[in-house]
Amino acid sequence: MRRAVAVRLSALLAAGALTAAGGVALSTTTASAATGGVTGYATQNGGTTGGAGGQTVRATTGTAIHQALCSRASSSTPITIQVEGTINHGNTAKVSGSSCNTAAGVIELKQISNVTIVGVGNGAVFDQLGIHIREAENIVIQNVTVRNVKKSGSPTSNGGDAIGMESGVRNVWVDHVTLEASGGESEGYDGLFDMKDDTQYVTLSYSVLRNSGRGGLIGSSESDRSNGYVTFHHNLYENIDSRTPLLRGGIAHMYNNHYRQLNESGINSRAGARAKVDNNYFEDSKDVLGTFYTDQAGYWQVSGNVFDNVTWSSRSDDHNPAGPNPTSNTSVSIPYGFTLDAANCVPSVVAQTAGANKGLKVSDGSCTPQSPDPTDPGPTDPGEPTDPGPTDPPAGTNLSLGAGADGSSKASGTSYGNVVDGDTGTYWSPSGSTGSVSVKWGSATTVSKVNVRLASGSGTVGAYRVLNHDTGAVLASGSGAGVIGFTPTSLKKITFEITSASGAPRIAEFETYAS
C-alpha cells in the first residue's frame, strides 16, 4: 500500500446548504449548460450534447436529482438538471420509475442518456457522495465540486470514486469541475476520475483534481483494454500520488494540463496504451510519464512539454520512466481540431480557468482566458431574472407554430416541417454536416429571438448564422444551439444556417419569438 498523500487542503467552495424538503425542482423551458463548448474526443461518435433541447429542472438535493431523472417520459428524454447547494447522504434517496435506475447514497446515472447536470447560483457541492455513470451515453457534468468520496470508513459511496464510469458508457463531457479527496487509499479514498469496462469518447476539461492518492484510471486491469478515446486538457492535477491517469490499452490525449506535486508517478501508459502528450507543464514532481508497476509496456508521443523541477528514477523491469529526456516511441493521430496554448503559460491559464465556479472561462490558444460564447448561457440562475438577455428562455408565443418551413437540404427520413410542429421527438437534419432550415410566414412578422432546440442523439452544431432570408442580412452568428437574440427585425422568412458541425445535427424545433 502506497503512502498517504501529504494533504495540503485548500479552502473549499463555500456553498449555501438549501434544505427544502425533497429539494423542489422548478421547471423552465431550455437548457442552460454551455454544451456548445464541448471539445476533444467527446465531440466524436456523434458528439455530446447532454440534455440540450429538453426540459430544465432545479434540484437542491440528491433525491430531487433522482426525481428529475425518474419523471422523464423515457430514459432517453433530454433533461438539464441545475443543482445548487450541498448534496449529501442525508438528502440522497433512491427514487423509482420507468425512466431511471437510481440508488441511495450516490448520484446514479444508470441505463440512461441525454442528461446534463450543471451547478448554478452559489455552487453545487457533492459532499462525500460520488457520481456513478453506468450503461449510459451523452452525459454532461459541469461546474460542480465532488469531494471526499470514500470506499471504506463512513459514509461510503461509489466505491470511493468521485466520478466513476463503467459498462458500455459513451460520450461523456466533464467540464469545469473540482474533484478532491483528503488522502489516499489508507484513508479510505480511491480514484477521482475512473473509466473502465468499455467506456469511450470522454473529455475532462478545465477541471481541478487534487489531494488524492489516485487521480484516475482508464481500464481496471491489464486485460480491460476496451476503454479509450479520452481527452484531458486544461486541468490542474495537484498533490496526487499517481494515476494522472493510468491508461491500459486505448488512446488518450493530454494537452495544456498543469501537473504539480505528483508524488510517485504521473501519466502511466501501459498494456499497449498510447498517449499523446502535448504542451503540458510538469512541476515539482517525480516520474511524470512512463510505464510503471508493470512489465507490459505502453507508449507515448510527446511534444512541447515543460519539465520544471521534475526528478526521474532509474529503470527496472516494472518501472520505466520516460525521462530524464522524454522522446516519442509511437505516433497518435487525433481526429478533432484543437488549439494549443504555449506550455510556459499553462500554469497561469489553468489557474484562471480550471475548476468549479470559475465562470466557465476557457482558452483560445492565446494564453488569455476567455469568457464563454454569449450564445452558450452557462451556469446561470433562472430564479434570478433581471433584464432578459438573448440567453434567457424566451417569453411569449412561439411564432413558428402554424408557420411554414423549408430549407437547403435534408437527410433521408427527416422533414423541414418537423422544426415547427412543437414536437421535440421529430427533427430535421441536413444531408451532410452543413445546411439550412427556414421558418416562413405569409406576411411580415417581427422576430427578435430564436431558440434552436436539439433532438435526442444530435451531433453538435459548430458554427451557425441566423439570416434575414428576405434580404440576406446576417442577424446573428456563433456556435452551438439554444437561444439567440438580435435586433428586432420584420421579415417573412428567417433561416438558421449550419456552416460546421460535429456529427449529424438534429434540429427538433426552430422556435421564433417577438421578444
Coordinates of C-alpha atoms in Angstrom, one line a residue:
M1 CA 0.0 0.0 0.0
R2 CA 1.5 3.3 -1.0
R3 CA 1.9 6.1 1.5
A4 CA -0.9 8.5 2.1
V5 CA -0.9 11.9 0.4
A6 CA 0.6 14.7 2.4
V7 CA -2.5 16.7 2.2
R8 CA -2.3 20.4 1.7
L9 CA -6.0 21.3 1.8
S10 CA -7.1 24.5 0.1
A11 CA -10.1 26.5 1.0
L12 CA -13.1 24.7 -0.4
L13 CA -16.1 26.1 -2.2
A14 CA -18.5 27.6 0.2
A15 CA -22.0 26.6 -0.7
G16 CA -25.2 27.5 1.0
A17 CA -27.0 24.4 2.0
L18 CA -30.5 24.5 0.8
T19 CA -32.6 22.1 2.8
A20 CA -36.0 22.4 1.5
A21 CA -37.8 19.2 2.0
G22 CA -37.4 17.0 -1.1
G23 CA -35.4 19.6 -2.9
V24 CA -38.2 21.0 -5.0
A25 CA -37.4 21.0 -8.8
L26 CA -38.7 24.1 -10.7
S27 CA -39.4 23.6 -14.3
T28 CA -38.3 26.0 -17.0
T29 CA -38.0 25.6 -20.8
T30 CA -34.5 25.4 -22.1
A31 CA -31.1 24.0 -21.1
S32 CA -28.5 26.4 -19.7
A33 CA -25.3 24.4 -19.7
A34 CA -22.8 25.6 -22.2
T35 CA -22.8 22.3 -24.1
G36 CA -21.9 24.1 -27.3
G37 CA -18.3 24.2 -26.0
V38 CA -17.6 20.5 -26.0
T39 CA -14.1 19.6 -27.0
G40 CA -11.8 16.6 -27.5
Y41 CA -12.9 13.0 -28.0
A42 CA -16.4 13.8 -26.6
T43 CA -17.1 15.6 -30.0
Q44 CA -16.7 12.3 -31.8
N45 CA -19.1 9.3 -32.2
G46 CA -22.0 11.7 -32.9
G47 CA -21.0 14.3 -30.3
T48 CA -22.0 15.1 -26.8
T49 CA -25.0 17.4 -26.1
G50 CA -26.3 16.2 -22.8
G51 CA -29.8 17.4 -22.0
A52 CA -29.8 20.1 -24.8
G53 CA -33.2 20.7 -26.2
G54 CA -35.0 19.2 -23.3
Q55 CA -36.7 20.5 -20.1
T56 CA -34.6 22.2 -17.4
V57 CA -35.4 21.5 -13.7
R58 CA -33.8 22.8 -10.5
A59 CA -32.6 20.5 -7.7
T60 CA -31.2 21.2 -4.2
T61 CA -31.0 17.6 -3.0
G62 CA -29.7 14.3 -4.4
T63 CA -33.3 12.9 -4.1
A64 CA -34.5 15.8 -6.3
I65 CA -31.9 14.9 -8.9
H66 CA -33.1 11.3 -8.9
Q67 CA -36.7 12.5 -9.1
A68 CA -35.9 14.6 -12.1
L69 CA -34.5 11.6 -13.9
C70 CA -37.4 9.4 -13.0
S71 CA -40.0 12.0 -14.1
R72 CA -39.0 11.9 -17.7
A73 CA -41.1 10.4 -20.4
S74 CA -38.4 7.8 -21.1
S75 CA -34.8 7.1 -20.1
S76 CA -33.6 9.0 -23.2
T77 CA -35.7 12.1 -22.9
P78 CA -33.3 15.1 -22.8
I79 CA -33.1 16.9 -19.4
T80 CA -30.9 19.5 -17.8
I81 CA -30.7 19.4 -14.0
Q82 CA -29.5 22.6 -12.4
V83 CA -28.0 21.9 -9.0
E84 CA -27.4 24.4 -6.1
G85 CA -26.4 23.6 -2.5
T86 CA -24.8 20.7 -0.7
I87 CA -25.8 17.2 -1.9
N88 CA -25.0 14.5 0.7
H89 CA -26.1 11.1 2.1
G90 CA -28.8 12.8 4.2
N91 CA -30.6 14.1 1.2
T92 CA -30.0 11.5 -1.4
A93 CA -32.5 8.6 -1.5
K94 CA -33.4 6.1 -4.1
V95 CA -36.3 7.0 -6.4
S96 CA -38.1 4.5 -8.7
G97 CA -39.5 4.9 -12.1
S98 CA -39.5 3.5 -15.6
S99 CA -37.0 6.1 -16.9
C100 CA -34.4 5.7 -14.2
N101 CA -32.4 3.2 -12.1
T102 CA -31.3 5.1 -9.0
A103 CA -29.8 4.2 -5.6
A104 CA -29.4 5.8 -2.2
G105 CA -26.1 7.4 -1.2
V106 CA -24.8 8.0 -4.8
I107 CA -25.9 10.0 -7.8
E108 CA -26.8 7.2 -10.1
L109 CA -26.8 7.8 -13.9
K110 CA -27.5 4.3 -14.9
Q111 CA -29.1 2.9 -18.1
I112 CA -30.0 6.5 -19.2
S113 CA -28.9 9.0 -21.8
N114 CA -29.1 12.7 -22.8
V115 CA -28.6 14.3 -19.3
T116 CA -26.8 17.4 -18.2
I117 CA -26.0 18.1 -14.5
V118 CA -24.8 21.7 -14.0
G119 CA -24.0 23.7 -10.9
V120 CA -25.7 27.1 -10.7
G121 CA -26.1 30.0 -8.3
N122 CA -23.9 29.8 -5.2
G123 CA -22.5 26.5 -6.3
A124 CA -23.1 22.8 -6.1
V125 CA -21.1 20.5 -3.8
F126 CA -21.4 16.7 -3.7
D127 CA -20.1 16.1 -0.2
Q128 CA -18.8 12.5 0.4
L129 CA -21.2 11.5 -2.4
G130 CA -19.9 10.2 -5.8
I131 CA -21.4 10.3 -9.3
H132 CA -21.8 6.9 -10.9
I133 CA -22.3 6.6 -14.7
R134 CA -23.1 3.1 -15.9
E135 CA -24.5 1.8 -19.2
A136 CA -25.2 5.4 -20.2
E137 CA -24.4 7.8 -23.0
N138 CA -24.5 11.5 -23.9
I139 CA -23.9 12.8 -20.4
V140 CA -22.6 16.3 -19.4
I141 CA -21.4 17.2 -15.9
Q142 CA -20.4 20.8 -15.4
N143 CA -19.5 23.4 -12.7
V144 CA -19.7 21.1 -9.7
T145 CA -17.5 20.1 -6.8
V146 CA -17.2 16.5 -5.7
R147 CA -15.2 15.9 -2.5
N148 CA -14.1 13.2 0.0
V149 CA -15.9 10.2 -1.5
K150 CA -14.9 7.1 0.4
K151 CA -14.8 3.3 -0.3
S152 CA -14.0 2.5 3.4
G153 CA -14.9 4.1 6.7
S154 CA -18.1 6.1 6.9
P155 CA -20.0 7.1 5.0
T156 CA -19.1 5.2 1.8
S157 CA -20.2 6.0 -1.8
N158 CA -19.4 4.9 -5.3
G159 CA -16.5 2.6 -4.4
G160 CA -14.6 5.7 -3.3
D161 CA -14.6 7.3 -6.8
A162 CA -15.6 11.0 -7.2
I163 CA -16.8 10.3 -10.7
G164 CA -16.8 6.7 -12.0
M165 CA -17.8 5.3 -15.4
E166 CA -18.3 1.7 -16.4
S167 CA -20.1 -0.8 -18.6
G168 CA -20.7 0.5 -22.1
V169 CA -20.5 4.2 -21.4
R170 CA -20.3 6.5 -24.4
N171 CA -19.9 10.3 -24.9
V172 CA -19.3 12.0 -21.6
W173 CA -18.1 15.6 -21.2
V174 CA -17.0 16.6 -17.7
D175 CA -16.1 20.3 -17.6
H176 CA -15.1 22.9 -15.0
V177 CA -15.4 20.6 -12.1
T178 CA -13.4 20.3 -8.9
L179 CA -12.6 16.7 -7.7
E180 CA -10.8 16.3 -4.4
A181 CA -10.1 13.9 -1.6
S182 CA -8.3 14.2 1.8
G183 CA -5.8 11.5 1.4
G184 CA -5.0 8.1 -0.2
E185 CA -6.2 4.5 0.0
S186 CA -5.3 4.1 3.6
E187 CA -7.6 7.0 4.5
G188 CA -10.5 5.3 2.6
Y189 CA -10.3 7.1 -0.8
D190 CA -9.9 5.7 -4.3
G191 CA -9.9 7.4 -7.7
L192 CA -11.1 10.9 -8.6
F193 CA -11.9 10.1 -12.3
D194 CA -12.2 6.4 -13.2
M195 CA -13.2 4.7 -16.5
K196 CA -13.5 1.0 -17.1
D197 CA -15.3 -1.8 -18.8
D198 CA -15.9 -0.3 -22.3
T199 CA -16.0 3.4 -21.6
Q200 CA -15.2 5.6 -24.7
Y201 CA -15.4 9.1 -26.1
V202 CA -14.8 11.1 -22.9
T203 CA -13.4 14.6 -22.3
L204 CA -12.3 16.1 -19.0
S205 CA -11.6 19.8 -19.4
Y206 CA -10.9 22.8 -17.3
S207 CA -11.0 20.9 -14.0
V208 CA -9.1 20.5 -10.8
L209 CA -8.1 17.2 -9.3
R210 CA -6.2 17.3 -6.0
N211 CA -5.2 15.9 -2.7
S212 CA -5.7 12.2 -3.6
G213 CA -3.6 9.1 -3.8
R214 CA -5.1 8.3 -7.3
G215 CA -6.0 10.7 -10.0
G216 CA -7.9 8.2 -12.1
L217 CA -7.6 5.2 -14.4
I218 CA -8.7 4.1 -17.8
G219 CA -9.1 0.3 -17.6
S220 CA -9.4 -1.6 -14.3
S221 CA -6.9 -4.4 -15.1
E222 CA -4.3 -5.3 -17.8
S223 CA -7.0 -7.2 -19.6
D224 CA -9.6 -4.4 -19.5
R225 CA -8.4 -2.7 -22.8
S226 CA -11.9 -1.8 -24.2
N227 CA -11.7 1.8 -23.0
G228 CA -10.2 4.9 -24.5
Y229 CA -10.6 7.9 -26.8
V230 CA -10.3 10.2 -23.8
T231 CA -9.1 13.8 -23.8
F232 CA -7.7 15.7 -20.8
H233 CA -7.0 19.4 -21.3
H234 CA -6.5 22.5 -19.2
N235 CA -6.8 20.5 -16.0
L236 CA -4.8 21.0 -12.8
Y237 CA -3.5 17.8 -11.1
E238 CA -2.1 18.8 -7.7
N239 CA -0.8 16.8 -4.8
I240 CA -1.6 13.4 -6.4
D241 CA 0.4 10.2 -5.7
S242 CA -0.1 8.5 -9.0
R243 CA -2.5 7.8 -12.0
T244 CA -2.8 11.1 -13.8
P245 CA -4.1 9.0 -15.4
L246 CA -3.3 5.3 -15.5
L247 CA -4.0 4.2 -19.1
R248 CA -4.4 0.5 -20.0
G249 CA -4.9 0.0 -23.7
G250 CA -6.7 2.6 -25.8
I251 CA -5.7 6.1 -26.7
A252 CA -5.7 9.3 -24.6
H253 CA -4.8 12.9 -25.5
M254 CA -3.3 15.1 -22.7
Y255 CA -2.7 18.7 -23.6
N256 CA -2.2 22.0 -21.8
N257 CA -2.6 20.4 -18.3
H258 CA -0.7 21.6 -15.3
Y259 CA 0.7 18.8 -13.2
R260 CA 2.1 19.9 -9.8
Q261 CA 3.4 17.8 -7.0
L262 CA 2.9 14.3 -8.5
N263 CA 4.4 12.4 -5.6
E264 CA 5.2 9.0 -7.0
S265 CA 4.3 8.9 -10.7
G266 CA 2.1 10.7 -13.3
I267 CA 0.8 9.6 -16.7
N268 CA 1.2 5.8 -16.6
S269 CA 0.8 4.4 -20.1
R270 CA 0.8 0.6 -20.0
A271 CA -0.6 -2.6 -21.5
G272 CA -0.3 -1.3 -25.1
A273 CA -1.9 2.1 -24.4
R274 CA -0.9 5.1 -26.5
A275 CA -0.8 8.6 -25.0
K276 CA -0.4 11.9 -26.9
V277 CA 1.2 14.4 -24.5
D278 CA 1.3 18.0 -25.9
N279 CA 2.3 21.3 -24.3
N280 CA 1.8 20.3 -20.7
Y281 CA 3.6 21.9 -17.7
F282 CA 5.0 19.4 -15.2
E283 CA 6.3 21.0 -11.9
D284 CA 7.8 19.8 -8.6
S285 CA 7.0 16.2 -9.4
K286 CA 8.5 12.7 -9.9
D287 CA 8.4 10.3 -12.9
V288 CA 5.6 12.2 -14.6
L289 CA 5.4 9.9 -17.7
G290 CA 6.2 6.3 -18.4
T291 CA 5.2 2.7 -17.8
F292 CA 5.0 2.0 -14.1
Y293 CA 4.2 -1.0 -11.8
T294 CA 4.0 -3.5 -14.7
D295 CA 6.2 -5.1 -17.4
Q296 CA 3.5 -4.6 -20.0
A297 CA 4.7 -1.6 -21.9
G298 CA 2.7 1.4 -23.1
Y299 CA 3.7 4.1 -25.5
W300 CA 3.7 7.9 -25.8
Q301 CA 4.1 10.7 -28.3
V302 CA 5.5 13.9 -26.7
S303 CA 5.7 17.5 -27.9
G304 CA 6.2 20.9 -26.4
N305 CA 6.1 19.9 -22.7
V306 CA 7.9 21.8 -19.9
F307 CA 9.6 19.8 -17.1
D308 CA 10.2 22.1 -14.2
N309 CA 12.0 20.5 -11.2
V310 CA 11.0 17.0 -12.3
T311 CA 13.0 14.1 -11.0
W312 CA 13.4 10.7 -12.7
S313 CA 14.1 7.4 -11.0
S314 CA 16.2 4.6 -12.5
R315 CA 14.6 1.9 -14.8
S316 CA 13.8 -1.7 -13.9
D317 CA 11.6 -4.5 -15.3
D318 CA 8.4 -3.0 -14.0
H319 CA 9.4 0.7 -13.7
N320 CA 10.2 2.5 -16.9
P321 CA 10.1 6.3 -16.7
A322 CA 10.2 8.2 -20.0
G323 CA 12.8 10.7 -18.7
P324 CA 15.1 12.3 -18.0
N325 CA 14.8 13.3 -21.7
P326 CA 11.4 12.1 -22.8
T327 CA 11.1 11.2 -26.5
S328 CA 8.3 9.7 -28.6
N329 CA 8.0 6.0 -29.1
T330 CA 4.8 6.0 -31.1
S331 CA 2.6 8.2 -33.2
V332 CA -1.0 9.1 -32.4
S333 CA -3.5 10.6 -34.9
I334 CA -6.1 12.9 -33.4
P335 CA -9.4 13.2 -35.3
Y336 CA -10.6 16.5 -33.9
G337 CA -9.3 20.1 -34.1
F338 CA -7.7 21.7 -31.1
T339 CA -5.6 24.9 -30.4
L340 CA -2.6 24.7 -28.1
D341 CA -1.6 27.3 -25.6
A342 CA 2.2 27.6 -25.2
A343 CA 3.3 25.3 -22.4
N344 CA 5.1 28.1 -20.4
C345 CA 1.8 30.0 -19.9
V346 CA -0.2 26.8 -18.9
P347 CA 0.1 27.4 -15.1
S348 CA -1.4 30.9 -15.5
V349 CA -4.2 29.9 -17.9
V350 CA -5.2 26.8 -15.9
A351 CA -5.2 28.8 -12.6
Q352 CA -7.7 31.2 -14.1
T353 CA -10.0 28.8 -15.8
A354 CA -9.9 25.3 -14.2
G355 CA -12.4 24.2 -11.6
A356 CA -15.9 24.9 -10.5
N357 CA -17.2 28.5 -10.1
K358 CA -14.7 30.0 -12.5
G359 CA -17.4 31.4 -14.8
L360 CA -16.7 28.6 -17.4
K361 CA -13.8 30.6 -18.7
V362 CA -11.8 28.8 -21.4
S363 CA -8.7 29.4 -23.5
D364 CA -8.5 30.0 -27.3
G365 CA -4.7 29.3 -27.6
S366 CA -3.7 33.0 -26.9
C367 CA -2.7 32.3 -23.3
T368 CA -5.5 34.7 -22.2
P369 CA -8.7 33.3 -20.6
Q370 CA -11.9 33.9 -22.5
S371 CA -15.5 34.1 -21.2
P372 CA -17.9 31.6 -22.8
D373 CA -19.6 32.4 -26.1
P374 CA -22.6 34.5 -25.3
T375 CA -24.7 32.0 -27.2
D376 CA -23.8 29.5 -24.6
P377 CA -25.7 30.6 -21.5
G378 CA -23.5 28.9 -18.9
P379 CA -24.4 28.1 -15.3
T380 CA -26.8 31.0 -14.5
D381 CA -29.7 31.0 -12.1
P382 CA -33.1 31.2 -13.8
G383 CA -34.6 32.1 -10.5
E384 CA -32.9 35.5 -10.7
P385 CA -34.5 37.2 -13.7
T386 CA -33.4 40.7 -14.3
D387 CA -33.3 42.1 -17.8
P388 CA -33.9 39.1 -20.0
G389 CA -30.9 38.9 -22.4
P390 CA -30.6 36.8 -25.5
T391 CA -29.6 33.7 -23.5
D392 CA -32.6 33.7 -21.2
P393 CA -35.6 31.4 -22.0
P394 CA -37.8 33.4 -24.5
A395 CA -41.2 34.5 -23.3
G396 CA -44.4 34.8 -25.3
T397 CA -45.8 32.9 -28.2
N398 CA -43.6 30.6 -30.4
L399 CA -44.3 32.2 -33.8
S400 CA -43.1 29.1 -35.6
L401 CA -46.2 27.1 -34.6
G402 CA -48.5 27.3 -37.6
A403 CA -45.8 28.8 -39.9
G404 CA -44.3 27.1 -42.9
A405 CA -40.8 25.7 -43.3
D406 CA -38.3 24.8 -46.0
G407 CA -34.5 24.6 -46.4
S408 CA -31.5 23.8 -48.5
S409 CA -31.1 20.1 -47.8
K410 CA -32.5 17.3 -45.6
A411 CA -31.3 13.9 -44.6
S412 CA -33.4 10.9 -45.6
G413 CA -36.3 10.4 -43.3
T414 CA -36.3 13.9 -41.9
S415 CA -38.6 16.9 -42.7
Y416 CA -38.4 20.7 -42.7
G417 CA -41.8 20.7 -41.1
N418 CA -40.5 18.9 -38.1
V419 CA -38.9 22.1 -36.8
V420 CA -42.2 23.9 -36.5
D421 CA -44.5 21.1 -35.2
G422 CA -43.9 21.7 -31.4
D423 CA -42.7 18.0 -31.1
T424 CA -39.2 17.6 -29.9
G425 CA -39.4 13.9 -30.8
T426 CA -39.2 14.8 -34.5
Y427 CA -36.4 16.7 -36.2
W428 CA -34.7 17.9 -39.4
S429 CA -31.1 17.1 -40.2
P430 CA -29.1 18.4 -43.1
S431 CA -27.9 15.8 -45.7
G432 CA -24.3 16.4 -44.6
S433 CA -22.7 18.4 -41.9
T434 CA -23.9 21.7 -43.3
G435 CA -27.3 23.0 -44.5
S436 CA -30.1 25.4 -43.6
V437 CA -33.7 25.3 -42.5
S438 CA -36.1 28.3 -42.6
V439 CA -39.4 29.4 -41.0
K440 CA -41.7 31.5 -43.2
W441 CA -44.9 33.4 -42.9
G442 CA -47.4 34.8 -45.4
S443 CA -46.9 38.4 -44.1
A444 CA -44.1 40.3 -42.4
T445 CA -43.5 39.2 -38.8
T446 CA -41.3 40.8 -36.2
V447 CA -38.7 38.5 -34.6
S448 CA -36.0 39.3 -32.1
K449 CA -35.1 35.8 -30.7
V450 CA -34.9 32.3 -31.9
N451 CA -34.5 29.1 -29.9
V452 CA -32.8 26.2 -31.7
R453 CA -33.6 23.0 -29.8
L454 CA -31.7 19.8 -30.5
A455 CA -33.2 16.4 -30.6
S456 CA -32.0 13.3 -28.7
G457 CA -28.9 11.8 -30.1
S458 CA -28.0 15.0 -32.0
G459 CA -24.5 15.9 -33.1
T460 CA -23.0 19.2 -32.1
V461 CA -23.7 22.4 -34.1
G462 CA -20.4 24.1 -34.7
A463 CA -20.7 27.5 -36.4
Y464 CA -24.1 28.9 -37.5
R465 CA -25.6 32.1 -39.0
V466 CA -29.1 33.4 -38.5
L467 CA -30.2 35.2 -41.7
N468 CA -33.0 37.5 -42.7
H469 CA -33.8 35.4 -45.8
D470 CA -35.7 38.4 -47.4
T471 CA -32.5 40.5 -47.6
G472 CA -29.7 38.1 -46.9
A473 CA -28.6 40.1 -43.9
V474 CA -26.8 38.2 -41.1
L475 CA -28.8 38.7 -37.9
A476 CA -26.5 36.7 -35.6
S477 CA -23.7 34.2 -35.7
G478 CA -21.9 32.0 -33.3
S479 CA -21.6 28.3 -32.3
G480 CA -23.8 25.7 -30.5
A481 CA -27.5 25.7 -30.2
G482 CA -30.0 27.4 -27.8
V483 CA -31.4 30.9 -27.5
I484 CA -30.1 33.5 -29.9
G485 CA -31.1 37.2 -29.7
F486 CA -30.7 40.0 -32.2
T487 CA -32.2 43.4 -33.1
P488 CA -36.0 43.1 -33.7
T489 CA -36.5 42.6 -37.4
S490 CA -39.6 42.5 -39.6
L491 CA -39.4 39.7 -42.2
K492 CA -41.3 37.0 -44.0
K493 CA -38.6 34.3 -43.7
I494 CA -35.8 33.6 -41.3
T495 CA -33.1 31.0 -41.8
F496 CA -30.8 29.0 -39.5
E497 CA -27.7 28.1 -41.4
I498 CA -25.3 25.5 -40.1
T499 CA -21.8 26.1 -41.5
S500 CA -20.0 23.4 -39.5
A501 CA -20.9 20.6 -37.2
S502 CA -19.6 17.5 -35.3
G503 CA -21.7 14.5 -36.0
A504 CA -25.2 14.8 -37.5
P505 CA -27.1 17.8 -36.0
R506 CA -30.7 17.1 -35.4
I507 CA -32.9 20.3 -35.1
A508 CA -36.0 19.4 -33.2
E509 CA -37.5 22.9 -33.1
F510 CA -36.6 26.2 -34.7
E511 CA -38.7 28.5 -32.4
T512 CA -39.1 32.2 -33.1
Y513 CA -40.2 34.9 -30.7
A514 CA -41.1 38.6 -31.0
S515 CA -39.4 39.4 -27.6

